[in-house]
XYZ file of C-alpha atoms in Angstrom:
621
model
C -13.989 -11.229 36.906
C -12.174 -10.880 40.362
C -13.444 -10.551 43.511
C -12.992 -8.957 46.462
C -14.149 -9.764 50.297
C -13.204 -7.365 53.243
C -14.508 -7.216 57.000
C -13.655 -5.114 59.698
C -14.956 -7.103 63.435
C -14.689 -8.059 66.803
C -13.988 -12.129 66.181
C -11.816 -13.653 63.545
C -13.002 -12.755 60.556
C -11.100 -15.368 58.340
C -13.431 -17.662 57.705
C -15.850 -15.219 56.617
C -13.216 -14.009 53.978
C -12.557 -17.242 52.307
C -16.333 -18.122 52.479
C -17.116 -15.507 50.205
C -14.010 -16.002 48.017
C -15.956 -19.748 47.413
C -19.263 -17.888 46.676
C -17.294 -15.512 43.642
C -15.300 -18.952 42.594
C -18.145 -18.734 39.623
C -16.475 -15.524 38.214
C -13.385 -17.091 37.163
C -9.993 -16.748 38.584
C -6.378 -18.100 38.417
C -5.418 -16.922 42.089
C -6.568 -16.109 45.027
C -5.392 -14.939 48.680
C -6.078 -13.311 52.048
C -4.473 -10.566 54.528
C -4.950 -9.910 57.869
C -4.222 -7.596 60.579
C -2.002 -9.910 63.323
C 1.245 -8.739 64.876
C 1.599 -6.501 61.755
C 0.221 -8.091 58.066
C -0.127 -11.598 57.505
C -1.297 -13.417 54.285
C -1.849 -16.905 52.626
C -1.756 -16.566 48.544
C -2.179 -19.692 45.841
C -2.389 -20.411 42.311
C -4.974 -23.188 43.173
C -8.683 -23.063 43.614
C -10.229 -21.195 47.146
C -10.046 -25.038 48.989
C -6.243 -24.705 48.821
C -6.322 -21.643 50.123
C -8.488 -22.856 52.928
C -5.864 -25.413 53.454
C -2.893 -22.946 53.638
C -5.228 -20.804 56.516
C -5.938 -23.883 58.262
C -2.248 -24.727 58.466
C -0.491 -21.655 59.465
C -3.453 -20.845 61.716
C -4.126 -17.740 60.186
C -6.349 -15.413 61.906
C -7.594 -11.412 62.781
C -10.346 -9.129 62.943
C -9.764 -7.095 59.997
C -9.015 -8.480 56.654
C -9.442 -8.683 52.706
C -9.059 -11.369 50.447
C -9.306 -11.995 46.702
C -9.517 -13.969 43.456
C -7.767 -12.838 40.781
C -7.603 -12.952 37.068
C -4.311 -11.591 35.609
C -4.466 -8.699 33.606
C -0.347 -7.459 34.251
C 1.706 -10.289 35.235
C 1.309 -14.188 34.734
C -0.489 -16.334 37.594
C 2.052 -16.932 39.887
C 2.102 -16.460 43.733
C 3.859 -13.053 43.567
C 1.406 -11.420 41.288
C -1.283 -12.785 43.611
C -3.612 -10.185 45.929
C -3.218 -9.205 48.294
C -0.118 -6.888 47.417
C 1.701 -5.380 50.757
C 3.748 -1.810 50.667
C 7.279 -2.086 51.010
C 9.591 0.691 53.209
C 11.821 2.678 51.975
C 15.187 4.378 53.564
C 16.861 3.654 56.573
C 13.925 2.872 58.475
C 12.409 0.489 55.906
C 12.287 -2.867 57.778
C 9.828 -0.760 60.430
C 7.450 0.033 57.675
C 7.539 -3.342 55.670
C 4.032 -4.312 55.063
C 2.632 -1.283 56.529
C -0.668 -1.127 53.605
C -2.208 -4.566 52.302
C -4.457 -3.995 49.568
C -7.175 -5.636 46.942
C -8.110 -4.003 43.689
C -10.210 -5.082 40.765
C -9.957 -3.107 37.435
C -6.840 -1.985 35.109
C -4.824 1.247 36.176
C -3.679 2.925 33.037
C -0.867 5.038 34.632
C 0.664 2.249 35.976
C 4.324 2.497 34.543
C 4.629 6.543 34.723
C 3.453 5.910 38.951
C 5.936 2.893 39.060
C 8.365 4.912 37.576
C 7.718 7.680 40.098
C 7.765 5.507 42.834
C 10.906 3.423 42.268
C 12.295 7.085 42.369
C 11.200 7.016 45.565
C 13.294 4.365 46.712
C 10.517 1.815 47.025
C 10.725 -2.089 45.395
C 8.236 -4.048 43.271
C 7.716 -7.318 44.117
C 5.572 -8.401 41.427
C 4.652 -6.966 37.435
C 1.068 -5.793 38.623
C -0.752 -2.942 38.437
C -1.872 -3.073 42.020
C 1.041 -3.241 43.733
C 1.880 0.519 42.730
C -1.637 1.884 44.655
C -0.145 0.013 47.545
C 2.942 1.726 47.631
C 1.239 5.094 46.569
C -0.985 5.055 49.377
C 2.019 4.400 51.673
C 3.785 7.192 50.281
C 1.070 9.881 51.155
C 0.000 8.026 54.640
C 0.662 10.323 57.410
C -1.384 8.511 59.653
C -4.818 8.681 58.513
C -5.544 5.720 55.896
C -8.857 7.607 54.839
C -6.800 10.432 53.638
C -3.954 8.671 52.398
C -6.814 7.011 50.022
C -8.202 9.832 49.186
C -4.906 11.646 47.764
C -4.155 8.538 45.835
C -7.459 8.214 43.974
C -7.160 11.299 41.784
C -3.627 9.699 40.818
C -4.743 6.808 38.902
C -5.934 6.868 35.749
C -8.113 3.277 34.836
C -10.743 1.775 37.045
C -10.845 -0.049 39.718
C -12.668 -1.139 43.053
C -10.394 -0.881 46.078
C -10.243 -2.302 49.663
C -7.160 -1.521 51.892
C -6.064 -1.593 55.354
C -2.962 -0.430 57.476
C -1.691 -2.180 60.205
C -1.115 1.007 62.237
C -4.837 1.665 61.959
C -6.162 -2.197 62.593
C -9.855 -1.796 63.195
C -10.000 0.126 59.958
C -11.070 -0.607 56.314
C -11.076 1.679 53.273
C -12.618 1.189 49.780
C -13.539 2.753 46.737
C -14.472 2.866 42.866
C -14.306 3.875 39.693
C -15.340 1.472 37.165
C -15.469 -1.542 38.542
C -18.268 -2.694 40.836
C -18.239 -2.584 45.288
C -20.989 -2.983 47.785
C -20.998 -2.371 51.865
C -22.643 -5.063 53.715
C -23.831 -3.510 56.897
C -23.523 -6.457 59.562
C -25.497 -7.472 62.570
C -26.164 -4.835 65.013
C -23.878 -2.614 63.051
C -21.127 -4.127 65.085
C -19.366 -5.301 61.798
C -19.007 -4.067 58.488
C -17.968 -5.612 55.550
C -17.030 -5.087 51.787
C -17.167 -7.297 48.368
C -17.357 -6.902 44.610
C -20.783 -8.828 44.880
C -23.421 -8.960 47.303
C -23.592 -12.667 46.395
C -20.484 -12.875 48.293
C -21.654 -12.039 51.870
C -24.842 -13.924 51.496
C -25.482 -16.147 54.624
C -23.357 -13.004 56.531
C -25.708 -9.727 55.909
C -28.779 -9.040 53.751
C -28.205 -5.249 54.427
C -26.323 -3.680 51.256
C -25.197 -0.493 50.536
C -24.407 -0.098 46.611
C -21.392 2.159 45.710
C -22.103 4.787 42.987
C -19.229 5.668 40.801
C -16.623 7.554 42.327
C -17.976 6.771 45.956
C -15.496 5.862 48.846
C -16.023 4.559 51.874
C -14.301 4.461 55.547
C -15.476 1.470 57.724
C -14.478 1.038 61.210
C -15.747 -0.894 64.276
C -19.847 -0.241 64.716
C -19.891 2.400 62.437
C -19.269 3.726 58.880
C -18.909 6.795 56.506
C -20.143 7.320 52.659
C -18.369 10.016 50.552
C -18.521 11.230 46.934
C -16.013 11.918 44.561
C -15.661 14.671 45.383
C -15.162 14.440 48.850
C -18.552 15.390 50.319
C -19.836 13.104 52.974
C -23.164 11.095 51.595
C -26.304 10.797 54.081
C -28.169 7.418 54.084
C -31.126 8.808 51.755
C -28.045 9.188 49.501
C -26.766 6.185 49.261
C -29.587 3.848 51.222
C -29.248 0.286 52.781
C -31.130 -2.486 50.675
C -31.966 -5.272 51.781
C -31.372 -8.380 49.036
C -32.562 -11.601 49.377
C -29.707 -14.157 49.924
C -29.457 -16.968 46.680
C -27.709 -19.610 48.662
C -30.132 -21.968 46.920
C -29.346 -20.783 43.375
C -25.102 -21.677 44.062
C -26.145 -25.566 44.667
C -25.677 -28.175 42.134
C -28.250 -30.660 42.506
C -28.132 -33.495 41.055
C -26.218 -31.718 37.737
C -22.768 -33.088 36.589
C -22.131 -29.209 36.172
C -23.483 -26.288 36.804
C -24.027 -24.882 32.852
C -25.852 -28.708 32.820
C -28.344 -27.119 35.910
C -28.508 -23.777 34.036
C -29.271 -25.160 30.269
C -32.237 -27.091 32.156
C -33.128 -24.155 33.912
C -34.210 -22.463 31.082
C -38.142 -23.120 31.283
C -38.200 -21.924 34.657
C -35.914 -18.502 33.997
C -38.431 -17.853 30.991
C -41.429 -18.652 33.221
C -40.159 -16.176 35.739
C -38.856 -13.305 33.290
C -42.480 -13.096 32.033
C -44.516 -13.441 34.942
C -46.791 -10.507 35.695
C -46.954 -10.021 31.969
C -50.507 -10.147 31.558
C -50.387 -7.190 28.340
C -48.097 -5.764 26.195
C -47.692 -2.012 27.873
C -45.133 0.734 27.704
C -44.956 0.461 31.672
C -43.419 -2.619 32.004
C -40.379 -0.705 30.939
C -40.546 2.145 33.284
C -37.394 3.111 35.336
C -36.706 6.667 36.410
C -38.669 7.984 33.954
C -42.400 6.531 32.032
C -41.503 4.512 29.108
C -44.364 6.044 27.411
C -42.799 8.929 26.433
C -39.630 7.450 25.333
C -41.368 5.361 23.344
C -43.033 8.096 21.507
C -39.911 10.361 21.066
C -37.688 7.782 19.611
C -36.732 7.030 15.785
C -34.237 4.388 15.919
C -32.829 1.629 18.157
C -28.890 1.177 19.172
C -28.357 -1.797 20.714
C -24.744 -2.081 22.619
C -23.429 -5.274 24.071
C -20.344 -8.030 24.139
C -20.433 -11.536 23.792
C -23.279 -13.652 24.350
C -25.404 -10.721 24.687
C -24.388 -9.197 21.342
C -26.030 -12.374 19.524
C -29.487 -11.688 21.823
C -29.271 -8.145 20.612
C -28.457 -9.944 16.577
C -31.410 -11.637 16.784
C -33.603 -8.850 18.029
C -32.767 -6.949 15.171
C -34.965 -9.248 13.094
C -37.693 -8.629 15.464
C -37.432 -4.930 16.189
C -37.389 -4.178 12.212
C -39.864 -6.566 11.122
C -42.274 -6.444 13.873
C -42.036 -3.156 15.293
C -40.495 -1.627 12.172
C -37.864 0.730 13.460
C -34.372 0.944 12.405
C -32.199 -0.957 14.567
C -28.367 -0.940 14.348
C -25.899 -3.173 16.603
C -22.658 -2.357 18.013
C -20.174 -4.788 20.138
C -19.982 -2.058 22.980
C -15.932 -2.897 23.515
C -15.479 -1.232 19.781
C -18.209 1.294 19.809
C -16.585 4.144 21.880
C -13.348 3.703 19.585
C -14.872 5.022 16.036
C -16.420 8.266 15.168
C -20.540 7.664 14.783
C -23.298 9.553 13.780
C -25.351 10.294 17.035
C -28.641 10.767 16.799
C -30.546 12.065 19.758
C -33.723 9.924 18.850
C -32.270 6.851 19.068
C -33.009 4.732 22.004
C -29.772 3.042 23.135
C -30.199 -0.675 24.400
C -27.947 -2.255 26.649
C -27.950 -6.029 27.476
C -25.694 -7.419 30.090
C -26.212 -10.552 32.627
C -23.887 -8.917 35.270
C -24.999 -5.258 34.575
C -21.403 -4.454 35.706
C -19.804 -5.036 31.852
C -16.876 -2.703 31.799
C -17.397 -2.309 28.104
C -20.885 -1.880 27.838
C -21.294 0.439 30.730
C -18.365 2.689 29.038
C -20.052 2.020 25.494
C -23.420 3.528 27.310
C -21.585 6.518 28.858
C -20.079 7.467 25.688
C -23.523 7.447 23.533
C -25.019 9.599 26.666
C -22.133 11.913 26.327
C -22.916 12.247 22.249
C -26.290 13.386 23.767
C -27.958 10.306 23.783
C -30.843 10.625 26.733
C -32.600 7.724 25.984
C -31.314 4.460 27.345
C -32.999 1.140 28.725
C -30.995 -1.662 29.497
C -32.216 -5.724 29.707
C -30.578 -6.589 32.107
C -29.893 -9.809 34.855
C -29.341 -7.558 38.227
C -31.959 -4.930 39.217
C -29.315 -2.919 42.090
C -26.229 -3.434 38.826
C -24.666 -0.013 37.975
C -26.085 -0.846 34.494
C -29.759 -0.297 35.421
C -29.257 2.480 37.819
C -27.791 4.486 35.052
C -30.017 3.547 32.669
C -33.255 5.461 31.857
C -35.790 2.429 31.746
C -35.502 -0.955 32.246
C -36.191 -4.375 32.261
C -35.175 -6.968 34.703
C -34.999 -10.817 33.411
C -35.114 -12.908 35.803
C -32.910 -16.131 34.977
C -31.506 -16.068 38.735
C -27.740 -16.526 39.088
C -25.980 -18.089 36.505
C -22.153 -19.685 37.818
C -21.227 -21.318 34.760
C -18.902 -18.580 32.757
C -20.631 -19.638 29.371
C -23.813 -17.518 29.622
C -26.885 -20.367 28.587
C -30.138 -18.962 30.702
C -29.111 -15.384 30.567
C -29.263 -15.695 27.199
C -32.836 -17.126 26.700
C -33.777 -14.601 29.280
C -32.007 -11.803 27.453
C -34.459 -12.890 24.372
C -37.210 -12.911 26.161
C -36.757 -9.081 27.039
C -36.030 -8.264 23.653
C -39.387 -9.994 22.312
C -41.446 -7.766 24.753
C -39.556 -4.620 24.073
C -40.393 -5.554 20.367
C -44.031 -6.106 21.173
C -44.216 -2.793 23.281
C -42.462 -0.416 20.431
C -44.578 -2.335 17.823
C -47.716 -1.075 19.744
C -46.731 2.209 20.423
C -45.702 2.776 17.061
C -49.381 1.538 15.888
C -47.976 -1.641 14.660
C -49.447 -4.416 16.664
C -52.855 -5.185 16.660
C -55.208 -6.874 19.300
C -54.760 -10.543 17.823
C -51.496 -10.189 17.410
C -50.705 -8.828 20.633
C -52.913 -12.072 21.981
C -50.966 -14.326 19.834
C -47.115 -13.445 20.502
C -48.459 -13.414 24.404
C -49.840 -17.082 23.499
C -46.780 -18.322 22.079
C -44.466 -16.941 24.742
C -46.681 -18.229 27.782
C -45.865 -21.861 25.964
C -42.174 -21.323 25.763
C -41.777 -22.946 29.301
C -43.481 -26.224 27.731
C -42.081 -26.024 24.191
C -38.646 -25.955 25.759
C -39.131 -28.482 27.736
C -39.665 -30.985 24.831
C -36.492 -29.692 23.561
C -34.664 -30.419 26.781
C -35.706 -34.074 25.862
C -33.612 -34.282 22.946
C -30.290 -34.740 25.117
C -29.718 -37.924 24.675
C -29.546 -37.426 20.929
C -27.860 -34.338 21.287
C -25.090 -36.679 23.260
C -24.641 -38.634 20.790
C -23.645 -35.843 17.794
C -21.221 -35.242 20.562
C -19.119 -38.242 20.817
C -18.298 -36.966 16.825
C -17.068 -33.660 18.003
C -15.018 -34.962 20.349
C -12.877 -35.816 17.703
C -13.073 -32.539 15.949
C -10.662 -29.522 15.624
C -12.589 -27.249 13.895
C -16.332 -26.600 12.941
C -18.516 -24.748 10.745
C -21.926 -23.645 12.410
C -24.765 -22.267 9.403
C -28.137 -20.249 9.825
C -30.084 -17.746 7.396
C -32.253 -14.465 8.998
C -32.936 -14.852 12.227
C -31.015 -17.728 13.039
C -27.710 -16.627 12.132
C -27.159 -15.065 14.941
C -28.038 -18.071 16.505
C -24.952 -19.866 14.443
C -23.050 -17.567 16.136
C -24.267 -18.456 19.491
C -23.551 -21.741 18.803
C -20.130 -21.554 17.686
C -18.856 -19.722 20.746
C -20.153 -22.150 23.111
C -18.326 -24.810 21.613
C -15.348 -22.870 21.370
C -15.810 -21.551 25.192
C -16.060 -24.426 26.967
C -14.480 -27.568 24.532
C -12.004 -25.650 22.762
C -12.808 -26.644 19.314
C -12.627 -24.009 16.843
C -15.342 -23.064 15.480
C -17.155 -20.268 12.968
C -20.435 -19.408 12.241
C -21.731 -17.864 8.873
C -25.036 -17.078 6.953
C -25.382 -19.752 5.102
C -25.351 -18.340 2.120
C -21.977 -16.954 2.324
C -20.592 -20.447 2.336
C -19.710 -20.213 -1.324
C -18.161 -17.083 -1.012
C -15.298 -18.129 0.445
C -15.955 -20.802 3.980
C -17.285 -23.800 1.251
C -12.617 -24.170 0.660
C -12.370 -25.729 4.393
C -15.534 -27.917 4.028
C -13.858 -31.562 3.838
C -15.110 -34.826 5.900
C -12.876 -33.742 8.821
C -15.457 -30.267 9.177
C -18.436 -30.852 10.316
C -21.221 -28.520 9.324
C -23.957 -27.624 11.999
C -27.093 -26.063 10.938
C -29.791 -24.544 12.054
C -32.982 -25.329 9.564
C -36.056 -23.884 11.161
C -39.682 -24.225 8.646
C -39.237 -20.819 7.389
C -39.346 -19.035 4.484
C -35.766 -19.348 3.709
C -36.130 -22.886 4.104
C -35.120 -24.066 0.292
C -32.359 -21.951 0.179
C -30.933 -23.159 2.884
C -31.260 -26.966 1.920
C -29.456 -25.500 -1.349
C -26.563 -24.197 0.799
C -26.468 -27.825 2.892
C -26.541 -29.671 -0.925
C -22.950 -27.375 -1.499
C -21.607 -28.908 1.682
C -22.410 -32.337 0.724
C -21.153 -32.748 -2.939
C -18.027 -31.277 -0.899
C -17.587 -34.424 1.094
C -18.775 -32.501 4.129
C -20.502 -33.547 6.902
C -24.062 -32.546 8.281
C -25.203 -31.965 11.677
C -28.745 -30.377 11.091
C -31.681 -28.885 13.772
C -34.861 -29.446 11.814
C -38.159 -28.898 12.182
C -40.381 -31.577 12.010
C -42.193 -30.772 8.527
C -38.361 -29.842 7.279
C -38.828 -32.926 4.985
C -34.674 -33.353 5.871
C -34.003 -36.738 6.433
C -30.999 -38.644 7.874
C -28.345 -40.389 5.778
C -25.311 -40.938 4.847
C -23.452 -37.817 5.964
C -26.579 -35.897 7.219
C -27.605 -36.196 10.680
C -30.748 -34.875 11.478
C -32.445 -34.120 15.135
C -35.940 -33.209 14.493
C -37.101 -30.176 16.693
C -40.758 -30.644 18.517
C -42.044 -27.429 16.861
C -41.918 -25.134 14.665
C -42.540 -21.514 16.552
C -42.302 -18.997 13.833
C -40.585 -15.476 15.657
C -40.117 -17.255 18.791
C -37.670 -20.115 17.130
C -34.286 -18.779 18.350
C -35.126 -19.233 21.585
C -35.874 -23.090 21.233
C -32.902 -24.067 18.510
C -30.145 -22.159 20.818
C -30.895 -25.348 23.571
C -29.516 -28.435 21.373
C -26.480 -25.994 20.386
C -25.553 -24.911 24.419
C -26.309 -28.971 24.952
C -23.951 -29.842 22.005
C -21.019 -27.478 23.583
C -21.328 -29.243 27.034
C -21.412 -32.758 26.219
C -18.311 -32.346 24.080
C -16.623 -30.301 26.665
C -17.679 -33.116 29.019
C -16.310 -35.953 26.788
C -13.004 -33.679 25.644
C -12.267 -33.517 29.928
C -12.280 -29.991 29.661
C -13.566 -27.234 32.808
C -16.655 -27.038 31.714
C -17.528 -24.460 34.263
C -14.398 -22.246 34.719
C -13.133 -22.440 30.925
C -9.282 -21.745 30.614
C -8.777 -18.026 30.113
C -11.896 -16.424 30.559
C -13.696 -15.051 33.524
C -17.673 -14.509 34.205
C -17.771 -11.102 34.563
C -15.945 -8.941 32.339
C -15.328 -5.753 35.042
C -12.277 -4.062 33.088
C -11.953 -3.711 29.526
């Protein structure tokens, strides 16, 4: 979601600021500016893209040694240059024009308390110069600075009431930087001869800067000034370097650059042999180990009687589908919760249960408070499949398993997801043998089928130009109906949000066999019907469903497997999948569906990358 870029130095550090505000363009914004320390605060703000903010700089010659800068997403207030970050503290009383713009400040996350510290404030005698959240920690920290920002910070924090991730300066302290968090995600990058130091809501932000990273635990703050740095806790205590270590992380400069790819979801749905080729190397056996985290999978394994799987969006369907897998397979009760509603109900804990998180980001406000809440019900055992080995997901998780899919910039998750699946399959295979439920062959046959997945989706890559063509009808479209039966229903569902994502079509997924109970009254020529029709045993019932939708007058768009016997016609279009591959099939009919989604997009004009509204990471709830 937003981002934030700080940097305390001895040159001008501006360029650095809005270079990283490029690199977190991916996460989706509909702002972005930068502050400065230069004869008091200085900023350039816009409702544009990062380039026009580049121009502004350029123009007014912007430039300093200490700075933050941000994209935003609004939360409280609409887009609009006043509600933009960063947000400058206003005087108060007769001495006010002295301490205008005395605290700049960036913050990503939602602060609850907003209105009763506005309130407060405005009491005060301070003014609001915009309907955000943010701009009352600015003025709060103001209030309580008596010349030591640190401090000032520190009072503030146990004020609000939310989460958020926090850089700030003052300009009577200008070789000074202070952050912290609660919630939302923030990472020191150490730089060069420790002569520079530097914070951002992603590492991915200061690549080509530093390698050296310092990740923020929950609650941590931290006080950067020229050549040197401190690390404290929440509460207070200062934090020692075996605490809170420097890591270095590979820079993925590479992975940001589009090729030859109209888009970047285009790069990332053709990706998808090579993430899957990655996410399983080393996997020469199915063993409890390749789970291990801070404690041996082994033993969780044997001490658990259930599965909870928590998760939002995209990676709620990967953790549908698994559900088929886990309970047929492995043979273990599996239950699925969207993580965002999970916390809100009362459930039954059980403290057997082994609670699954998926996330790309491993930063998912919602699934990271869905996980917390399940541990608080006394839920010890947690593993998480996750895109981000150093993400706050994984480091509070008991095991693990990283995919490894690489970065993904488009906001409509497509590799992740295969990835995601991929994880799943081998947790399946892992509880299935410890459980006594997976023999030799089989073992040797699931790791058969999954070593060909690079290949097998390959050939379905190849279908594009077909897939381009159902396109050109959607384009046309309003609304669509997406249909699968057992474990490719959830892959419906996949389906129908990336149309609605990224080409703003409406569209709905159902089991197929709940058409006639109620979804069969919108079928008419103007609703076309996409469905998933794998070689599976619920094959005739699903060409009984797709016989409803055509004596309707509705059209077919169907994925079939080659000995399907479906053939094209009059209302019925059919592209025939390469293979059929039995447990494994979700993962190769998802490809023409994410392919579907862009070429409409593409042909409708829409963002295909950035869609209207959304964001990439979801850091608040």
């Amino acid at each position: 979601m937003c981002g934030i870029v700080g940097a305390v130095s001895t040159r001008n550090i501006v360029p650095i600021l809005v270079q990283g505000l490029a690199r977190l363009e991916y996460r989706g914004y509909d702002s972005c500016g930068v502050a400065v320390v230069a004869d008091g605060l200085q900023r350039a703000r816009s409702t544009s893209r990062v380039a026009e903010l580049v121009e502004q700089v350029s123009a007014s010659k912007l430039e300093g040694h200490t700075g933050i800068a941000h994209t935003r997403w609004a939360t409280h207030g609409a887009p609009a240059v006043h509600n933009a970050h960063p947000h400058f503290s206003h005087g108060i009383g007769p001495d006010a024009a002295s301490r205008a713009g005395r605290v700049a400040l960036v913050h990503n996350g939602i602060i609850e308390n907003h209105d009763e510290l506005r309130a407060a404030l405005q009491a005060k005698g301070y003014c609001f110069q915009s309907q955000t959240d943010t701009e009352v920690i600015a003025h709060l920290i103001d209030s309580l600075y008596d010349g030591d920002l640190f401090e000032a910070v520190k009072a503030a924090l146990p004020q609000l009431h939310g989460a958020y991730a926090i850089a700030v300066f003052c300009k009577d302290e200008p070789h000074r930087l202070v952050g912290a968090r609660a919630g939302s995600p923030l990472v020191l990058g150490v730089g060069k001869d420790g002569q520079e130091h530097f914070l951002a809501s992603d590492a991915m932000a200061l690549v080509g800067v530093t390698d050296q990273i310092v990740y923020l635990d929950e609650g941590d703050l931290v006080d950067l000034q020229l050549g040197k740095y401190w690390l404290f806790d929440k509460a207070g205590k200062a934090l020692s370097s075996a605490q809170r270590p420097v890591k270095t992380v590979q820079a993925h400069s590479g992975a940001v650059e589009l090729g030859p790819y109209r888009h970047y979801m285009q790069k990332e749905i053709f990706e998808q042999p090579r993430a899957i080729a990655d996410t399983l190397e080393g996997v020469d056996g199915i063993v409890p180990e390749l789970f291990d985290g801070s404690t041996s999978a082994a033993r969780v394994f044997k001490d658990i009687d259930s599965i909870l799987i928590l998760a939002c969006g995209t990676s709620y369907y990967s953790g549908c589908t698994a559900k088929y897998w886990l309970e047929s397979i492995a043979r273990i009760p599996t239950q699925v919760e969207v993580a965002s509603e999970y916390r809100y109900r009362d459930s039954v804990p059980n403290p057997r249960t082994l609670v699954v998180t998926i996330t790309q980001s491993g930063e998912t406000a919602d699934t990271l408070a869905a996980l917390r809440h399940a541990q608080s019900l006394g839920m010890k055992h947690t593993l998480t499949i996750c895109n981000v080995a150093t993400s706050a997901m994984v480091r509070e998780c008991e095991l693990a398993y990283i995919t490894r899919a690489g970065i993904e910039i488009g906001v409509a998750s497509t590799k992740a997801f295969t990835a995601q699946l991929a994880g799943l399959f081998l947790l399946t295979l892992a509880l299935a043998q410890s459980r006594g439920r997976l023999s030799e062959d089989e073992e040797a046959r699931h790791l058969k089928a999954m070593r060909h997945l690079p290949i097998a989706l390959q050939a379905v890559l190849a279908l594009e130009p077909q897939v381009m063509a159902w396109a050109q009808d959607f384009t046309k479209m309003e609304n669509a109906l997406f249909l699968g039966r057992g474990l490719h229903y959830p892959i419906a569902l996949e389906g129908a949000l990336k149309l609605k994502e990224i080409s703003y079509i409406h569209a709905e997924a159902y089991p197929a066999g709940e058409l006639k109970h109620g979804p069969l009254a919108l079928v008419t020529s103007a609703m076309p019907v996409v469905t998933v029709a794998p070689n599976d045993a619920l094959l005739e019932k699903l060409k009984s469903n797709m016989h409803e939708v055509r004596a309707r007058g509705g059209v077919l768009y169907v994925l079939a497997d080659a000995d399907t016997k479906i053939e094209s016609g009059e209302g019925l279009h059919v592209i025939r999948m390469p293979e059929h591959y039995g447990e494994l099939s979700p993962m190769l009919h998802v490809v023409p569906l994410q392919l579907l989604a862009y070429h409409t997009a593409c042909a409708r004009g829409t963002d295909v990358d950035k869609p209207r509204n959304l964001a990439k990471s979801v850091t608040v709830e």
